Short mmCIF file of N, CA and C in Angstrom, two decimals:
data_model
loop_
_atom_site.label_atom_id
_atom_site.label_comp_id
_atom_site.label_asym_id
_atom_site.label_seq_id
_atom_site.Cartn_x
_atom_site.Cartn_y
_atom_site.Cartn_z
N MET A 1 66.92 133.78 48.51
CA MET A 1 67.04 132.94 49.69
C MET A 1 66.69 133.79 50.91
N ASN A 2 65.78 133.31 51.72
CA ASN A 2 65.41 134.09 52.89
C ASN A 2 66.40 133.87 54.04
N LYS A 3 66.24 134.66 55.09
CA LYS A 3 67.18 134.60 56.22
C LYS A 3 67.21 133.23 56.89
N ARG A 4 66.06 132.62 57.01
CA ARG A 4 65.99 131.32 57.67
C ARG A 4 66.80 130.26 56.91
N ASN A 5 66.64 130.21 55.61
CA ASN A 5 67.41 129.27 54.79
C ASN A 5 68.90 129.56 54.83
N LEU A 6 69.25 130.85 54.84
CA LEU A 6 70.65 131.24 54.90
C LEU A 6 71.27 130.81 56.23
N LEU A 7 70.55 131.03 57.34
CA LEU A 7 71.05 130.59 58.64
C LEU A 7 71.20 129.08 58.71
N PHE A 8 70.24 128.37 58.16
CA PHE A 8 70.31 126.92 58.12
C PHE A 8 71.53 126.45 57.33
N LEU A 9 71.80 127.07 56.20
CA LEU A 9 72.94 126.72 55.37
C LEU A 9 74.26 126.98 56.10
N ILE A 10 74.34 128.12 56.77
CA ILE A 10 75.55 128.46 57.53
C ILE A 10 75.76 127.45 58.66
N LEU A 11 74.70 127.11 59.36
CA LEU A 11 74.80 126.13 60.44
C LEU A 11 75.25 124.77 59.92
N LEU A 12 74.72 124.36 58.80
CA LEU A 12 75.11 123.09 58.18
C LEU A 12 76.58 123.07 57.81
N VAL A 13 77.08 124.17 57.25
CA VAL A 13 78.50 124.27 56.88
C VAL A 13 79.37 124.22 58.13
N LEU A 14 78.97 124.89 59.20
CA LEU A 14 79.75 124.88 60.44
C LEU A 14 79.81 123.49 61.06
N ILE A 15 78.69 122.79 61.05
CA ILE A 15 78.67 121.42 61.59
C ILE A 15 79.58 120.52 60.79
N ALA A 16 79.57 120.65 59.48
CA ALA A 16 80.44 119.83 58.63
C ALA A 16 81.90 120.19 58.81
N TYR A 17 82.20 121.45 59.08
CA TYR A 17 83.58 121.91 59.21
C TYR A 17 84.21 121.51 60.54
N PHE A 18 83.43 121.49 61.62
CA PHE A 18 83.94 121.15 62.94
C PHE A 18 83.40 119.79 63.37
N PRO A 19 84.09 118.71 62.99
CA PRO A 19 83.60 117.37 63.38
C PRO A 19 83.65 117.18 64.88
N SER A 20 82.74 116.36 65.39
CA SER A 20 82.65 116.16 66.83
C SER A 20 83.78 115.29 67.38
N CYS A 21 84.32 114.40 66.58
CA CYS A 21 85.42 113.54 67.02
C CYS A 21 86.61 113.74 66.10
N LYS A 22 87.77 113.84 66.70
CA LYS A 22 88.96 113.97 65.89
C LYS A 22 89.30 112.61 65.30
N LYS A 23 89.39 112.54 63.98
CA LYS A 23 89.71 111.28 63.31
C LYS A 23 91.07 111.40 62.65
N GLU A 24 91.80 110.34 62.72
CA GLU A 24 93.05 110.23 62.00
C GLU A 24 92.81 109.26 60.86
N ARG A 25 93.28 109.55 59.68
CA ARG A 25 92.99 108.71 58.53
C ARG A 25 94.25 108.11 57.91
N ASN A 26 94.18 106.80 57.65
CA ASN A 26 95.22 106.07 56.92
C ASN A 26 96.64 106.41 57.38
N LEU A 27 96.90 106.18 58.63
CA LEU A 27 98.22 106.43 59.19
C LEU A 27 98.99 105.12 59.27
N THR A 28 100.29 105.20 59.09
CA THR A 28 101.14 104.02 59.23
C THR A 28 101.65 103.98 60.66
N VAL A 29 101.32 102.89 61.35
CA VAL A 29 101.66 102.73 62.76
C VAL A 29 102.26 101.35 62.99
N THR A 30 102.81 101.15 64.19
CA THR A 30 103.36 99.86 64.59
C THR A 30 102.53 99.30 65.73
N VAL A 31 102.22 98.01 65.66
CA VAL A 31 101.47 97.34 66.72
C VAL A 31 102.43 97.01 67.87
N GLU A 32 102.09 97.43 69.07
CA GLU A 32 102.89 97.17 70.26
C GLU A 32 102.02 96.44 71.28
N ARG A 33 102.58 95.41 71.89
CA ARG A 33 101.84 94.67 72.93
C ARG A 33 102.76 94.41 74.12
N ASP A 34 102.19 94.49 75.30
CA ASP A 34 102.86 94.04 76.51
C ASP A 34 101.77 93.62 77.50
N CYS A 35 102.14 93.35 78.71
CA CYS A 35 101.16 92.84 79.67
C CYS A 35 100.12 93.89 80.08
N THR A 36 100.34 95.15 79.70
CA THR A 36 99.38 96.20 80.05
C THR A 36 98.31 96.41 78.98
N GLY A 37 98.52 95.84 77.78
CA GLY A 37 97.53 96.00 76.73
C GLY A 37 98.14 96.05 75.34
N THR A 38 97.34 96.47 74.38
CA THR A 38 97.75 96.59 72.99
C THR A 38 97.72 98.06 72.60
N TYR A 39 98.76 98.48 71.90
CA TYR A 39 98.92 99.88 71.55
C TYR A 39 99.28 100.01 70.08
N LEU A 40 99.00 101.17 69.52
CA LEU A 40 99.48 101.53 68.20
C LEU A 40 100.44 102.69 68.38
N ARG A 41 101.66 102.53 67.86
CA ARG A 41 102.70 103.55 68.02
C ARG A 41 102.76 104.43 66.77
N LEU A 42 102.59 105.72 67.00
CA LEU A 42 102.63 106.72 65.93
C LEU A 42 103.56 107.85 66.36
N ASP A 43 104.60 108.09 65.61
CA ASP A 43 105.55 109.17 65.90
C ASP A 43 106.09 109.10 67.33
N GLY A 44 106.39 107.89 67.79
CA GLY A 44 106.97 107.71 69.11
C GLY A 44 105.99 107.77 70.26
N LYS A 45 104.70 107.90 69.96
CA LYS A 45 103.68 107.94 70.99
C LYS A 45 102.77 106.73 70.86
N ASP A 46 102.40 106.14 72.00
CA ASP A 46 101.54 104.95 72.00
C ASP A 46 100.11 105.34 72.32
N TYR A 47 99.19 104.73 71.60
CA TYR A 47 97.75 104.92 71.79
C TYR A 47 97.15 103.57 72.12
N GLN A 48 96.44 103.46 73.24
CA GLN A 48 95.91 102.18 73.69
C GLN A 48 94.63 101.82 72.93
N VAL A 49 94.61 100.60 72.39
CA VAL A 49 93.50 100.13 71.58
C VAL A 49 92.36 99.64 72.48
N CYS A 50 91.17 100.13 72.24
CA CYS A 50 90.00 99.74 73.02
C CYS A 50 89.33 98.50 72.42
N ASN A 51 89.18 98.46 71.11
CA ASN A 51 88.52 97.32 70.45
C ASN A 51 89.59 96.34 69.93
N LEU A 52 90.02 95.47 70.83
CA LEU A 52 91.14 94.55 70.57
C LEU A 52 90.91 93.60 69.40
N GLU A 53 89.65 93.26 69.12
CA GLU A 53 89.35 92.32 68.04
C GLU A 53 89.82 92.86 66.68
N LYS A 54 89.93 94.17 66.53
CA LYS A 54 90.37 94.75 65.26
C LYS A 54 91.85 94.52 65.00
N VAL A 55 92.65 94.38 66.05
CA VAL A 55 94.10 94.24 65.88
C VAL A 55 94.61 92.84 66.24
N SER A 56 93.73 91.95 66.64
CA SER A 56 94.16 90.62 67.12
C SER A 56 94.89 89.79 66.07
N SER A 57 94.62 90.01 64.80
CA SER A 57 95.27 89.21 63.74
C SER A 57 96.65 89.74 63.35
N PHE A 58 97.05 90.87 63.91
CA PHE A 58 98.35 91.46 63.58
C PHE A 58 99.35 91.16 64.69
N SER A 59 100.56 90.79 64.31
CA SER A 59 101.57 90.41 65.29
C SER A 59 102.28 91.63 65.87
N GLU A 60 102.91 91.42 67.01
CA GLU A 60 103.73 92.43 67.67
C GLU A 60 104.78 92.94 66.69
N GLY A 61 104.90 94.24 66.57
CA GLY A 61 105.90 94.85 65.69
C GLY A 61 105.45 95.02 64.25
N ALA A 62 104.24 94.56 63.93
CA ALA A 62 103.74 94.69 62.55
C ALA A 62 103.49 96.16 62.24
N THR A 63 103.81 96.54 61.01
CA THR A 63 103.51 97.88 60.53
C THR A 63 102.22 97.80 59.74
N VAL A 64 101.25 98.62 60.12
CA VAL A 64 99.92 98.56 59.52
C VAL A 64 99.44 99.97 59.14
N SER A 65 98.48 100.01 58.24
CA SER A 65 97.81 101.26 57.89
C SER A 65 96.48 101.26 58.63
N VAL A 66 96.19 102.34 59.33
CA VAL A 66 95.03 102.35 60.21
C VAL A 66 94.29 103.68 60.18
N THR A 67 93.00 103.60 60.42
CA THR A 67 92.17 104.77 60.67
C THR A 67 91.59 104.58 62.06
N PHE A 68 91.76 105.58 62.92
CA PHE A 68 91.25 105.47 64.28
C PHE A 68 90.75 106.81 64.76
N LYS A 69 90.02 106.76 65.88
CA LYS A 69 89.61 108.00 66.52
C LYS A 69 89.91 107.90 68.01
N LYS A 70 90.28 109.04 68.60
CA LYS A 70 90.53 109.08 70.04
C LYS A 70 89.19 109.09 70.75
N ILE A 71 89.14 108.36 71.87
CA ILE A 71 87.93 108.32 72.68
C ILE A 71 88.31 108.62 74.12
N LYS A 72 87.36 109.09 74.89
CA LYS A 72 87.63 109.44 76.29
C LYS A 72 87.55 108.23 77.21
N GLU A 73 86.65 107.31 76.91
CA GLU A 73 86.45 106.15 77.77
C GLU A 73 86.29 104.90 76.92
N CYS A 74 86.93 103.83 77.33
CA CYS A 74 86.85 102.56 76.60
C CYS A 74 85.65 101.76 77.08
N ARG A 75 84.82 101.39 76.12
CA ARG A 75 83.69 100.51 76.41
C ARG A 75 83.79 99.23 75.59
N GLY A 76 84.94 99.02 74.96
CA GLY A 76 85.16 97.85 74.12
C GLY A 76 85.77 96.70 74.88
N SER A 77 86.31 95.74 74.12
CA SER A 77 86.84 94.51 74.70
C SER A 77 88.04 94.72 75.63
N ALA A 78 88.80 95.80 75.45
CA ALA A 78 89.97 96.05 76.31
C ALA A 78 89.56 96.49 77.71
N LYS A 79 88.33 96.95 77.86
CA LYS A 79 87.85 97.43 79.16
C LYS A 79 87.93 96.34 80.22
N ASP A 80 87.61 95.10 79.84
CA ASP A 80 87.57 93.99 80.79
C ASP A 80 88.77 93.05 80.67
N ALA A 81 89.75 93.43 79.88
CA ALA A 81 90.93 92.57 79.70
C ALA A 81 91.75 92.52 80.98
N ILE A 82 92.33 91.37 81.24
CA ILE A 82 93.20 91.19 82.40
C ILE A 82 94.59 91.68 82.02
N VAL A 83 95.11 92.63 82.79
CA VAL A 83 96.41 93.22 82.50
C VAL A 83 97.25 93.28 83.77
N CYS A 84 98.55 93.48 83.60
CA CYS A 84 99.43 93.61 84.75
C CYS A 84 99.39 95.06 85.26
N PHE A 85 99.91 95.29 86.44
CA PHE A 85 99.89 96.62 87.05
C PHE A 85 101.21 97.35 86.81
N MET A 86 101.64 97.39 85.58
CA MET A 86 102.84 98.09 85.19
C MET A 86 102.41 99.35 84.43
N LEU A 87 103.16 100.41 84.55
CA LEU A 87 102.84 101.64 83.85
C LEU A 87 103.31 101.55 82.40
N HIS A 88 102.43 101.85 81.47
CA HIS A 88 102.80 101.98 80.07
C HIS A 88 102.29 103.35 79.64
N GLU A 89 103.22 104.30 79.56
CA GLU A 89 102.83 105.66 79.21
C GLU A 89 102.18 105.67 77.84
N ASN A 90 101.02 106.36 77.74
CA ASN A 90 100.32 106.40 76.46
C ASN A 90 99.51 107.68 76.34
N GLU A 91 99.01 107.92 75.15
CA GLU A 91 98.28 109.14 74.84
C GLU A 91 96.77 108.98 75.02
N GLY A 92 96.32 107.86 75.54
CA GLY A 92 94.90 107.64 75.77
C GLY A 92 94.33 106.55 74.89
N TRP A 93 93.02 106.36 75.02
CA TRP A 93 92.31 105.31 74.30
C TRP A 93 92.01 105.71 72.87
N ILE A 94 92.05 104.71 71.98
CA ILE A 94 91.61 104.90 70.61
C ILE A 94 90.68 103.76 70.23
N GLU A 95 89.84 104.02 69.25
CA GLU A 95 88.99 103.01 68.68
C GLU A 95 89.39 102.85 67.21
N VAL A 96 89.83 101.66 66.85
CA VAL A 96 90.27 101.40 65.48
C VAL A 96 89.03 101.24 64.60
N GLU A 97 89.00 102.01 63.52
CA GLU A 97 87.88 101.94 62.59
C GLU A 97 88.21 101.06 61.40
N LYS A 98 89.46 101.13 60.93
CA LYS A 98 89.88 100.36 59.77
C LYS A 98 91.36 100.06 59.92
N ILE A 99 91.76 98.83 59.61
CA ILE A 99 93.17 98.47 59.72
C ILE A 99 93.53 97.47 58.63
N GLU A 100 94.68 97.68 58.01
CA GLU A 100 95.16 96.80 56.95
C GLU A 100 96.63 96.49 57.17
#
């Protein structure tokens, strides 16, 4: 194996090892809703859902299994949702990838 192929292989392994987005997989969370939005509660911390259509069929207080990723800015359906001006402390936006 020449140096070029070896460097390429090392680079490929590093890219696979350090994913660009932090993903959480198959976590058990509780659906929380109030006038400020929809949240998923994990270990006492709330994460605001950006793509509301993924959680719309689940009721308040439902326990669900979910895969999500944290995002810096919401560009989904929650971005334009009408909400009240009350503070709901949260850990930031998430995008739900899979929910059961």
